């Protein structure tokens, strides 16, 4: 046969054999995973022989890839067949190709389907139980921090305001009719439900303080609420006087006791003000509400008086035209505010009623106006204080005729300080708080900046906390000098807001570096020794800059209580000074903050010469040169002496004794000439020092004379021979 046909037939037989094995090993056609998960038996090929252990001969695998593809094709066809069978059984003849989601069906076993159903049922039941658990009220409620309680108080306040506004309206005005009574009753029922729920479930769970302890026990909470005045008012407000409807009809006057739940209303106002950023806005709205409610009650009273006298019976009462409530409310506003222009009362009842109106108007409006003034005054207290301080400062400057430029800068400082932080000094506000609260605020605001300072890393945390409490805030205007070169450094600066520039160069106007918010400079000045804490550069505010400062005296007072931290700071200060000091012949320190710290003082030129500094002649070399010069001078003098001796011998005027004296004379002449030459060659020095050379016969003369160049001096060293004793 042809080899390709043979190969194809063998592959077909192998696939057919594997299909038969799959069916025998996996009787469940709906679970193909079982067939794929089973381990295939190892196939053996024996020509013309059968396995005596009941292992039938297996065809060899010619191509593994083709065999795997055929297996996959058979498996998918079986899954497709099973899918259509299930569709026929269920009566659904829709084709899977019609939907892209069903184009690739997956066979799921019966056990998997049952487990999926159980999971679905569990998922449907679990959220309901969890939701109910979340709705379960806690055993105790913190009325100051729990927002759920604040939300609940808002509902109680709405119910309370409904009763306060609409009960008088329904009692006096004929707005409750048989046609709309059921709407009023439903709303009353909702309000009563809120009252009852608050009485039974919320108020008995509120925590309270006793002896400084927070009580959370349920029995204690219930007992405390039952013994309070609030419980008595709540019980009185929920008393069901509505049962009198059955006797006297649907008269809303029997619900007047619902207005006794005013304690919850004031509690809601207190908690809401405590969490608002601008509480004075709510205070103004609340005071306005008090005024409108007073006018509302007066309007109801006027309609009742008009109804009592007879509507339209006199010129003073309501004439019955237009909107009843709006006309009566207008009359109440004009009466309580005493605008005038109203008709005069005629009867005694009308006169007494009008007098009571006037008296109540004066009392109520004076109280409300005073309260409004207090609210607005409290809201603008800081601004008024700012204006007073600014006015006093301007008056002081005008008294002493301060230049206008300085006055303008002072005004600018006031305006910017108020605009940036709404107060002139933050420390005044923090002083009213306890130390723990001050520490909490300062840690949140400034601890992140202090922790980045290398000088304070590794120090005691409590020492850093004490230091944070002593920081002071200072605002600098554009162009203000934060510190000047050469002045004594007594403070460390932390940039809280804005930028500062470090100036240097020959003329002191070159910007070396710009420091932004979060940078720290001048910290070495806090611990520098005497004479080592001078500023080395000018620091100028680039714009408006807000800096935090810590002075040296304050830090020393803090370190008295932390000796270990003091030792660590001193050690770090020495290391930082050594690292940041400029080296000899090095470039100017224009990187980082090194230029802000005092450099090491330069060694005087005289000591450099004595110590043999680099680039200049050492002391030994100078002495050698001077000795050579002295030897040359002595040789010249000896030669001159010999010439004189020859002249004297030629003349023959002296005897041998005089010749001996002449022989001894060179020493004296040498001494005199040496001293004279030394006196002639020595410059006019400002400072001289003679250093003896021990037992030698020479003296070392060191002198410093001013040079032609300003600010420099010339060192002169001379060796002088001692006279014989």
XYZ file of C-alpha atoms in Angstrom:
725
model
C 0.000 0.000 0.000
C 0.872 3.615 -0.290
C 2.716 4.859 2.814
C 0.451 7.924 3.259
C -2.709 5.802 3.215
C -1.164 3.418 5.708
C -0.277 6.319 7.984
C -3.794 7.744 7.789
C -5.411 4.436 8.557
C -3.142 3.877 11.537
C -3.975 7.309 12.917
C -7.692 6.645 12.469
C -7.400 3.332 14.272
C -5.473 4.933 17.110
C -8.055 7.678 17.531
C -10.860 5.140 17.344
C -9.127 2.989 19.956
C -8.590 5.986 22.250
C -12.228 6.940 21.805
C -13.268 3.474 22.827
C -11.010 3.645 25.880
C -12.442 7.042 26.801
C -15.954 5.633 26.678
C -15.031 2.616 28.751
C -13.108 4.627 31.373
C -15.643 7.481 31.471
C -19.185 6.097 31.359
C -20.637 9.537 32.179
C -20.774 11.426 28.863
C -21.619 14.709 30.633
C -18.363 14.798 32.539
C -15.491 14.953 30.106
C -13.218 16.133 32.840
C -13.127 12.614 34.235
C -11.796 11.229 30.972
C -9.188 13.935 30.647
C -8.152 13.591 34.271
C -7.542 9.789 34.033
C -3.982 8.641 33.444
C -3.548 6.948 30.026
C -2.050 3.537 30.010
C 1.311 3.081 28.432
C 0.962 1.577 24.972
C 3.184 -1.238 23.852
C 3.640 -2.634 20.385
C 4.437 -6.294 19.936
C 4.269 -7.693 16.418
C 2.158 -10.841 16.154
C 1.899 -11.337 19.949
C -0.761 -10.630 22.528
C -0.245 -9.801 26.147
C -1.020 -12.865 28.248
C -2.127 -10.536 31.069
C -5.234 -9.443 29.089
C -3.577 -6.296 27.640
C -4.767 -5.973 24.070
C -2.288 -4.715 21.520
C -2.312 -0.924 20.987
C -1.540 0.828 17.732
C 1.569 3.037 17.786
C 1.301 6.822 17.915
C 2.736 8.151 14.674
C 2.114 11.883 15.331
C 1.439 13.139 18.872
C 0.131 16.529 17.719
C -2.393 14.961 15.347
C -3.441 12.525 18.030
C -4.053 15.360 20.518
C -6.063 17.334 17.985
C -8.268 14.341 17.200
C -8.869 13.766 20.898
C -9.903 17.360 21.305
C -12.222 17.213 18.298
C -13.953 14.064 19.556
C -14.367 15.567 23.010
C -15.964 18.733 21.666
C -18.296 16.762 19.375
C -19.419 14.691 22.354
C -20.052 17.813 24.384
C -22.046 19.295 21.513
C -24.137 16.138 21.236
C -24.831 16.122 24.965
C -25.844 19.751 24.811
C -28.431 19.135 22.081
C -29.769 16.153 23.981
C -30.403 18.335 27.030
C -32.057 20.929 24.834
C -34.390 18.282 23.358
C -35.294 16.986 26.786
C -35.999 20.488 28.115
C -38.057 21.389 25.019
C -35.809 24.278 23.975
C -34.972 24.065 20.293
C -32.996 27.261 20.040
C -29.694 26.981 18.291
C -26.535 27.756 20.224
C -25.118 29.626 17.240
C -27.757 32.327 17.600
C -26.071 33.738 20.683
C -22.344 34.296 21.080
C -22.607 33.330 24.720
C -24.009 29.845 23.918
C -21.768 29.206 20.953
C -19.255 27.582 23.282
C -21.279 25.467 25.716
C -19.604 23.841 28.662
C -20.684 20.529 30.101
C -21.502 20.661 33.756
C -22.008 17.549 35.792
C -25.045 16.974 37.939
C -23.023 17.349 41.128
C -21.630 20.650 39.946
C -25.097 21.880 39.030
C -26.445 20.963 42.454
C -23.523 22.665 44.190
C -24.032 25.762 42.037
C -27.713 25.858 43.026
C -26.790 25.580 46.694
C -24.328 28.417 46.305
C -26.949 30.562 44.607
C -29.439 29.878 47.383
C -26.792 30.676 49.978
C -25.822 33.872 48.160
C -29.452 34.922 48.115
C -29.891 34.296 51.830
C -26.530 35.562 53.071
C -26.897 39.237 52.033
C -30.264 39.491 53.801
C -28.860 38.182 57.077
C -25.792 40.367 56.784
C -27.983 43.347 56.029
C -30.099 42.634 59.080
C -26.957 42.316 61.175
C -25.792 45.707 59.951
C -29.154 47.182 60.867
C -28.873 45.884 64.399
C -28.406 48.740 66.819
C -25.249 48.830 68.938
C -25.456 48.212 72.648
C -24.252 51.744 73.395
C -24.117 54.940 71.327
C -21.636 57.781 71.676
C -23.746 60.873 71.135
C -20.718 63.101 70.413
C -18.987 61.106 67.667
C -21.629 58.792 66.195
C -22.943 60.274 62.943
C -25.832 57.801 62.882
C -27.160 59.367 66.065
C -26.885 62.826 64.501
C -28.870 61.606 61.493
C -31.506 60.167 63.788
C -31.716 63.439 65.711
C -32.371 65.218 62.422
C -35.439 62.992 61.877
C -36.675 63.681 65.411
C -36.134 67.416 64.819
C -38.175 67.310 61.622
C -41.032 65.571 63.457
C -40.796 68.105 66.280
C -40.924 71.068 63.881
C -43.881 69.539 62.067
C -45.842 69.440 65.305
C -44.732 72.917 66.398
C -45.680 74.623 63.144
C -48.776 72.719 62.022
C -50.610 71.969 65.276
C -51.355 75.699 65.928
C -52.148 76.148 62.249
C -54.636 73.252 62.212
C -56.197 74.333 65.520
C -56.899 77.932 64.419
C -57.152 77.968 60.632
C -59.746 75.803 58.867
C -57.193 73.914 56.800
C -58.018 70.443 58.191
C -61.156 69.348 56.353
C -62.907 65.986 56.125
C -61.473 65.540 52.630
C -57.802 65.753 53.666
C -58.001 64.422 57.227
C -56.431 61.090 56.330
C -53.276 62.860 55.056
C -52.913 64.719 58.346
C -53.460 61.522 60.336
C -50.848 59.573 58.336
C -48.277 62.306 58.920
C -49.137 62.397 62.634
C -48.720 58.639 62.829
C -45.260 58.819 61.249
C -44.158 61.505 63.721
C -45.499 59.480 66.659
C -43.626 56.410 65.422
C -40.384 58.389 65.359
C -41.054 59.629 68.899
C -41.787 56.126 70.157
C -38.764 54.588 68.483
C -36.538 57.282 69.984
C -38.018 56.666 73.437
C -37.656 52.875 73.407
C -34.545 52.112 71.339
C -32.272 55.129 70.948
C -32.273 57.185 74.113
C -31.755 54.186 76.487
C -28.501 53.390 74.605
C -26.775 56.754 74.959
C -23.488 56.707 76.855
C -22.959 59.060 79.783
C -20.141 60.152 82.083
C -19.932 59.258 85.750
C -16.876 60.147 87.772
C -14.827 60.594 84.612
C -15.687 57.116 83.297
C -17.727 56.386 80.191
C -20.581 54.059 81.108
C -21.475 51.533 78.368
C -23.384 48.904 80.345
C -26.910 48.438 78.975
C -28.618 48.223 82.352
C -26.820 51.305 83.621
C -27.719 53.238 80.479
C -31.407 52.379 80.806
C -31.465 53.243 84.490
C -29.755 56.570 83.863
C -32.228 57.536 81.128
C -35.264 56.607 83.225
C -34.047 58.805 86.060
C -33.476 61.855 83.844
C -35.765 64.802 83.140
C -35.499 64.083 79.445
C -37.290 60.776 79.948
C -40.156 62.514 81.698
C -40.532 65.022 78.859
C -40.336 62.257 76.254
C -43.017 60.263 78.081
C -45.250 63.342 78.315
C -44.766 64.073 74.601
C -45.813 60.558 73.568
C -48.917 60.287 75.771
C -51.792 59.195 73.481
C -54.254 62.007 74.065
C -55.424 61.332 70.528
C -57.961 58.905 71.962
C -60.087 61.941 72.772
C -60.742 62.125 69.028
C -63.381 59.491 69.655
C -65.247 61.824 72.021
C -64.556 65.365 70.832
C -63.790 64.760 67.185
C -60.569 65.239 65.199
C -59.339 68.296 67.040
C -55.513 68.723 66.723
C -55.389 70.496 70.083
C -55.062 67.093 71.753
C -51.622 66.749 70.122
C -50.193 69.822 71.819
C -48.124 67.618 74.132
C -45.998 66.607 71.110
C -44.323 69.987 71.393
C -42.677 68.943 74.695
C -39.879 67.101 72.884
C -37.832 70.255 72.589
C -34.767 68.719 74.292
C -33.971 66.669 71.186
C -34.247 69.801 69.047
C -31.660 71.715 71.114
C -29.423 68.654 71.312
C -29.455 68.421 67.523
C -28.470 72.089 67.245
C -25.564 71.586 69.632
C -24.167 68.529 67.838
C -24.602 70.085 64.405
C -22.745 73.242 65.399
C -19.866 71.197 66.795
C -19.146 69.515 63.451
C -19.717 72.479 61.123
C -16.772 74.496 59.828
C -18.799 77.727 59.832
C -21.247 77.299 62.680
C -22.252 80.954 62.706
C -24.125 80.440 59.413
C -26.376 77.865 61.046
C -26.803 80.102 64.103
C -28.043 82.940 61.904
C -30.462 80.571 60.137
C -31.700 79.215 63.467
C -32.248 82.694 64.906
C -34.154 83.671 61.778
C -36.280 80.556 62.254
C -37.100 81.643 65.804
C -38.280 85.002 64.461
C -40.441 83.414 61.755
C -41.978 80.990 64.272
C -42.847 83.870 66.611
C -44.563 85.665 63.750
C -46.339 82.415 62.846
C -47.763 82.063 66.370
C -48.820 85.719 66.347
C -50.610 85.237 63.017
C -52.488 82.245 64.430
C -53.451 84.254 67.513
C -54.711 87.130 65.362
C -56.924 84.824 63.297
C -58.272 83.257 66.502
C -59.062 86.754 67.896
C -60.720 87.725 64.613
C -62.780 84.546 64.655
C -63.708 85.192 68.277
C -64.819 88.762 67.547
C -66.333 87.813 64.240
C -64.545 87.946 60.928
C -65.239 91.287 59.288
C -67.224 92.588 62.253
C -64.885 95.538 62.919
C -62.133 97.353 61.087
C -59.454 95.830 63.351
C -60.243 92.119 62.761
C -59.518 90.098 59.655
C -62.052 90.918 56.945
C -62.120 87.424 55.408
C -60.717 88.427 52.007
C -57.724 86.908 50.256
C -55.488 84.205 51.649
C -56.252 83.802 55.358
C -52.808 82.810 56.556
C -50.911 85.290 54.368
C -53.086 88.271 55.432
C -52.814 87.369 59.121
C -49.040 86.848 58.842
C -48.685 90.283 57.259
C -50.655 91.827 60.143
C -48.428 89.997 62.670
C -45.244 91.314 61.058
C -46.466 94.925 61.097
C -47.694 94.618 64.672
C -44.660 92.985 66.274
C -42.189 95.196 64.461
C -44.410 98.220 65.298
C -44.376 99.596 61.792
C -47.723 101.304 62.285
C -50.477 102.172 59.840
C -52.881 99.538 61.219
C -56.506 100.207 62.128
C -57.099 101.138 65.735
C -58.738 98.525 68.015
C -62.333 99.297 68.928
C -63.430 96.945 71.709
C -61.784 96.194 75.060
C -60.802 92.739 73.882
C -59.073 94.194 70.831
C -57.258 96.811 72.938
C -55.979 94.213 75.435
C -54.930 91.908 72.625
C -53.060 94.730 70.871
C -51.296 95.748 74.079
C -50.134 92.190 74.668
C -48.921 92.107 71.102
C -46.880 95.250 71.572
C -45.354 94.041 74.826
C -44.459 90.649 73.396
C -43.085 92.311 70.270
C -40.762 94.525 72.262
C -39.545 91.629 74.405
C -39.235 89.039 71.649
C -37.660 91.285 69.070
C -35.205 92.808 71.503
C -34.110 89.300 72.492
C -33.851 88.084 68.920
C -32.028 91.178 67.738
C -29.586 90.878 70.638
C -29.020 87.221 69.851
C -28.464 88.024 66.197
C -25.949 90.680 67.150
C -24.098 88.188 69.352
C -23.998 85.623 66.565
C -22.679 88.075 64.011
C -20.255 89.551 66.542
C -18.866 86.102 67.385
C -18.518 85.305 63.689
C -16.514 88.480 63.049
C -14.634 88.638 66.369
C -11.288 87.664 64.827
C -11.679 90.163 62.021
C -12.590 92.925 64.483
C -9.523 92.120 66.557
C -7.387 92.265 63.424
C -8.824 95.654 62.483
C -8.276 97.021 65.984
C -4.627 95.916 66.042
C -4.020 97.350 62.585
C -5.653 100.669 63.480
C -3.586 100.997 66.650
C -0.383 100.255 64.741
C -1.191 102.810 62.051
C -2.018 105.416 64.705
C 1.324 104.727 66.394
C 3.220 105.140 63.113
C 1.422 108.390 62.334
C 2.197 109.738 65.803
C 5.944 109.231 65.316
C 5.943 110.251 61.618
C 7.133 106.900 60.313
C 8.012 107.038 56.564
C 5.300 105.972 54.180
C 7.367 103.113 52.770
C 7.620 101.523 56.208
C 3.915 102.081 56.835
C 3.031 100.405 53.564
C 5.141 97.380 54.453
C 3.445 97.124 57.841
C 0.022 97.273 56.202
C 1.074 94.608 53.708
C 2.214 92.360 56.535
C -1.128 92.714 58.320
C -3.141 92.043 55.186
C -1.142 88.988 54.138
C -1.101 87.485 57.639
C -4.865 87.823 57.929
C -5.489 86.472 54.418
C -3.222 83.429 54.895
C -4.167 82.223 58.378
C -7.169 84.339 59.501
C -5.366 85.296 62.696
C -2.335 87.321 63.666
C -0.706 84.830 66.044
C -1.372 81.089 66.064
C 0.151 80.668 69.522
C -2.663 82.698 71.105
C -5.215 80.179 69.866
C -3.194 77.128 70.923
C -2.597 78.466 74.424
C -6.283 78.013 75.266
C -6.004 74.258 74.585
C -4.534 71.723 77.022
C -0.991 70.532 76.455
C -2.068 67.200 74.998
C -4.251 68.938 72.409
C -1.472 71.384 71.558
C 0.923 68.500 71.093
C -1.518 66.629 68.870
C -1.954 69.664 66.614
C 1.742 70.528 66.404
C 2.744 66.930 65.716
C 0.319 66.705 62.806
C 1.453 70.052 61.400
C 5.216 70.219 62.015
C 6.536 66.787 63.042
C 7.080 65.733 59.431
C 9.356 68.742 58.889
C 11.367 68.362 62.108
C 11.903 64.644 61.514
C 13.769 65.444 58.262
C 16.407 67.560 60.014
C 19.638 65.548 60.203
C 20.634 67.238 63.428
C 17.637 65.847 65.344
C 17.622 62.305 63.970
C 18.132 59.775 66.749
C 17.150 62.178 69.523
C 14.586 61.427 72.173
C 11.055 61.610 70.761
C 9.767 63.421 73.825
C 12.475 66.051 73.387
C 11.280 66.622 69.810
C 7.707 66.937 71.096
C 8.797 69.569 73.608
C 10.619 71.384 70.836
C 7.522 71.350 68.615
C 5.544 73.120 71.336
C 8.115 75.962 71.366
C 8.156 76.683 67.618
C 7.017 80.152 66.615
C 5.560 81.253 63.299
C 6.912 84.384 61.583
C 5.805 85.909 58.275
C 8.395 87.696 56.083
C 7.529 90.050 53.254
C 9.212 89.957 49.821
C 12.735 91.318 50.147
C 12.953 90.998 53.931
C 16.286 89.714 55.270
C 15.783 86.566 57.299
C 19.407 86.717 58.432
C 22.466 88.728 57.355
C 26.053 87.743 56.857
C 28.203 88.191 59.933
C 25.424 88.463 62.496
C 25.236 86.108 65.459
C 23.020 83.111 64.732
C 20.553 82.502 67.536
C 17.701 80.770 65.702
C 16.958 77.842 63.459
C 14.520 78.365 60.562
C 12.051 75.956 58.992
C 10.268 77.065 55.826
C 6.585 76.371 56.311
C 5.325 78.241 53.268
C 7.003 80.258 50.526
C 10.628 80.486 49.342
C 13.862 82.134 50.491
C 17.013 82.910 48.512
C 20.608 82.700 49.720
C 22.725 85.555 48.361
C 26.473 85.572 47.892
C 29.179 86.513 45.429
C 31.491 89.505 45.331
C 28.740 92.096 45.630
C 26.416 89.945 47.755
C 23.572 89.945 45.195
C 24.183 86.636 43.441
C 21.510 83.992 44.174
C 23.382 80.887 45.267
C 20.376 78.669 45.958
C 16.612 78.926 46.472
C 15.110 77.068 49.437
C 11.468 76.002 49.240
C 8.838 74.803 51.698
C 10.132 72.079 54.010
C 13.780 73.179 53.908
C 15.694 73.842 57.134
C 18.672 76.148 57.620
C 20.607 77.607 60.529
C 20.326 74.522 62.720
C 24.081 74.458 63.474
C 23.803 77.902 65.058
C 21.786 76.380 67.882
C 24.728 74.317 69.129
C 27.773 76.175 67.817
C 30.444 77.155 70.325
C 31.492 80.721 71.075
C 32.528 82.578 67.960
C 31.360 79.807 65.611
C 27.759 80.784 65.140
C 28.004 83.722 62.763
C 25.969 83.739 59.589
C 28.023 83.243 56.438
C 25.484 84.477 53.878
C 22.463 86.711 53.444
C 19.086 84.967 53.334
C 16.247 86.967 51.779
C 12.555 86.124 51.415
C 11.806 85.673 47.711
C 8.071 86.218 48.206
C 5.769 86.013 51.180
C 7.428 83.415 53.415
C 6.055 81.837 56.581
C 8.883 80.423 58.707
C 8.968 78.460 61.948
C 11.746 79.499 64.317
C 13.392 77.926 67.352
C 15.863 80.041 69.334
C 19.006 78.835 71.038
C 17.883 79.708 74.563
C 14.725 77.628 74.237
C 16.663 74.619 72.973
C 19.102 74.841 75.876
C 16.214 74.919 78.335
C 14.818 71.766 76.728
C 18.164 69.916 76.642
C 18.597 70.357 80.393
C 16.100 67.515 80.850
C 17.591 65.297 78.102
C 21.362 64.921 78.673
C 21.716 61.977 76.290
C 20.144 63.933 73.468
C 22.376 66.883 74.284
C 25.521 64.735 73.909
C 24.236 63.361 70.632
C 23.445 66.818 69.304
C 26.884 68.141 70.253
C 28.545 65.239 68.507
C 26.456 65.711 65.374
C 27.106 69.441 65.418
C 30.882 68.879 65.399
C 30.598 66.411 62.544
C 28.377 68.711 60.502
C 30.665 71.672 61.095
C 33.668 69.626 60.008
C 31.960 68.323 56.894
C 30.513 71.663 55.847
C 33.594 73.815 56.538
C 35.369 74.954 53.301
C 38.849 73.514 52.653
C 41.975 75.519 51.750
C 42.183 76.262 48.082
C 38.815 74.691 47.453
C 35.974 76.169 45.499
C 33.412 78.227 47.425
C 30.796 76.051 49.108
C 27.859 76.565 46.795
C 26.192 73.187 47.120
C 23.469 72.330 49.583
C 23.459 74.234 52.848
C 27.204 74.217 53.492
C 27.525 77.943 52.854
C 25.152 78.745 55.705
C 27.532 77.513 58.389
C 30.632 79.347 59.673
C 33.847 78.165 57.974
C 37.020 77.267 59.804
C 39.144 80.331 60.522
C 42.203 80.692 58.352
C 45.591 80.051 59.954
C 47.695 83.264 60.332
C 50.536 83.701 57.821
C 53.212 83.842 60.514
C 52.259 80.410 61.871
C 52.000 79.011 58.365
C 55.601 80.088 57.784
C 56.722 78.578 61.070
C 54.917 75.302 60.414
C 56.154 75.036 56.814
C 52.797 75.247 55.102
C 52.467 74.094 51.509
C 53.526 76.537 48.780
C 55.849 78.656 51.019
C 59.375 78.338 52.389
C 59.716 76.368 55.570
C 61.526 77.491 58.694
C 64.550 75.248 58.076
C 64.971 76.548 54.557
C 64.748 80.156 55.756
C 67.406 79.534 58.398
C 69.717 77.948 55.798
C 69.342 80.898 53.466
C 70.048 83.373 56.255
C 73.167 81.485 57.313
C 74.485 81.565 53.765
C 73.828 85.302 53.567
C 75.567 85.838 56.935
C 78.610 83.844 55.779
C 78.870 85.985 52.631
C 78.686 89.201 54.686
C 81.379 87.943 57.082
C 83.625 87.008 54.127
C 83.253 90.464 52.645
C 84.143 92.059 55.964
C 87.232 89.842 56.345
C 88.403 90.826 52.889
C 87.962 94.490 53.734
C 89.929 93.962 56.949
C 92.796 92.301 55.070
C 92.961 95.230 52.666
C 93.203 97.660 55.558
C 95.973 95.571 57.130
C 97.990 95.642 53.938
C 97.657 99.413 53.731
C 98.893 99.771 57.313
C 101.904 97.485 56.679
C 102.814 99.517 53.646
C 102.786 102.749 55.586
C 104.777 101.162 58.442
C 103.336 103.557 60.990
C 102.430 100.982 63.529
C 104.504 98.608 65.552
C 104.135 94.889 65.965
C 101.997 95.418 69.084
C 99.682 97.575 67.063
C 99.745 94.895 64.373
C 98.574 92.385 66.956
C 95.823 94.762 67.964
C 94.965 95.068 64.312
C 94.801 91.295 64.087
C 92.219 91.283 66.902
C 90.311 94.223 65.423
C 88.437 92.350 62.611
C 86.202 90.743 65.132
C 85.097 94.097 66.492
C 84.828 95.555 63.053
C 82.826 92.569 61.969
C 80.560 92.997 64.921
C 80.018 96.671 64.284
C 79.541 96.251 60.574
C 77.149 93.399 61.113
C 75.054 95.445 63.445
C 75.116 98.426 61.111
C 74.212 96.387 58.070
C 71.496 94.698 60.015
C 70.116 98.041 61.072
C 70.226 99.296 57.495
C 68.716 96.195 55.910
C 65.998 95.656 58.494
C 62.662 97.200 57.322
C 60.448 99.282 59.444
C 58.368 96.511 61.051
C 55.244 96.879 63.029
C 55.764 93.731 65.088
C 59.090 92.013 66.077
C 59.839 88.833 67.896
C 63.261 87.398 68.802
C 63.395 83.637 69.061
C 66.600 82.380 70.752
C 68.244 79.372 69.221
C 69.353 77.678 72.422
C 73.122 77.542 72.913
C 73.954 78.730 69.395
C 75.488 82.137 68.732
C 72.725 83.308 66.429
C 69.426 85.072 67.091
C 66.340 84.825 64.865
C 64.463 88.113 64.234
C 60.938 87.784 62.783
C 59.082 90.936 61.770
C 55.780 91.714 60.023
C 55.653 94.824 57.828
C 52.660 96.159 55.854
C 52.790 95.569 52.158
C 51.869 97.875 49.302
C 48.714 95.872 48.731
C 45.921 96.618 51.157
C 45.119 93.979 53.684
C 48.434 92.061 53.334
C 51.662 91.900 55.332
C 55.197 90.718 54.539
C 57.038 88.364 56.848
C 60.773 89.099 57.337
C 63.089 86.680 59.138
C 66.738 87.587 59.932
C 69.506 85.691 61.728
C 71.817 87.830 63.917
C 75.076 86.711 65.445
C 75.400 87.169 69.181
C 78.210 89.286 70.577
C 81.014 87.597 72.482
C 80.852 87.837 76.239
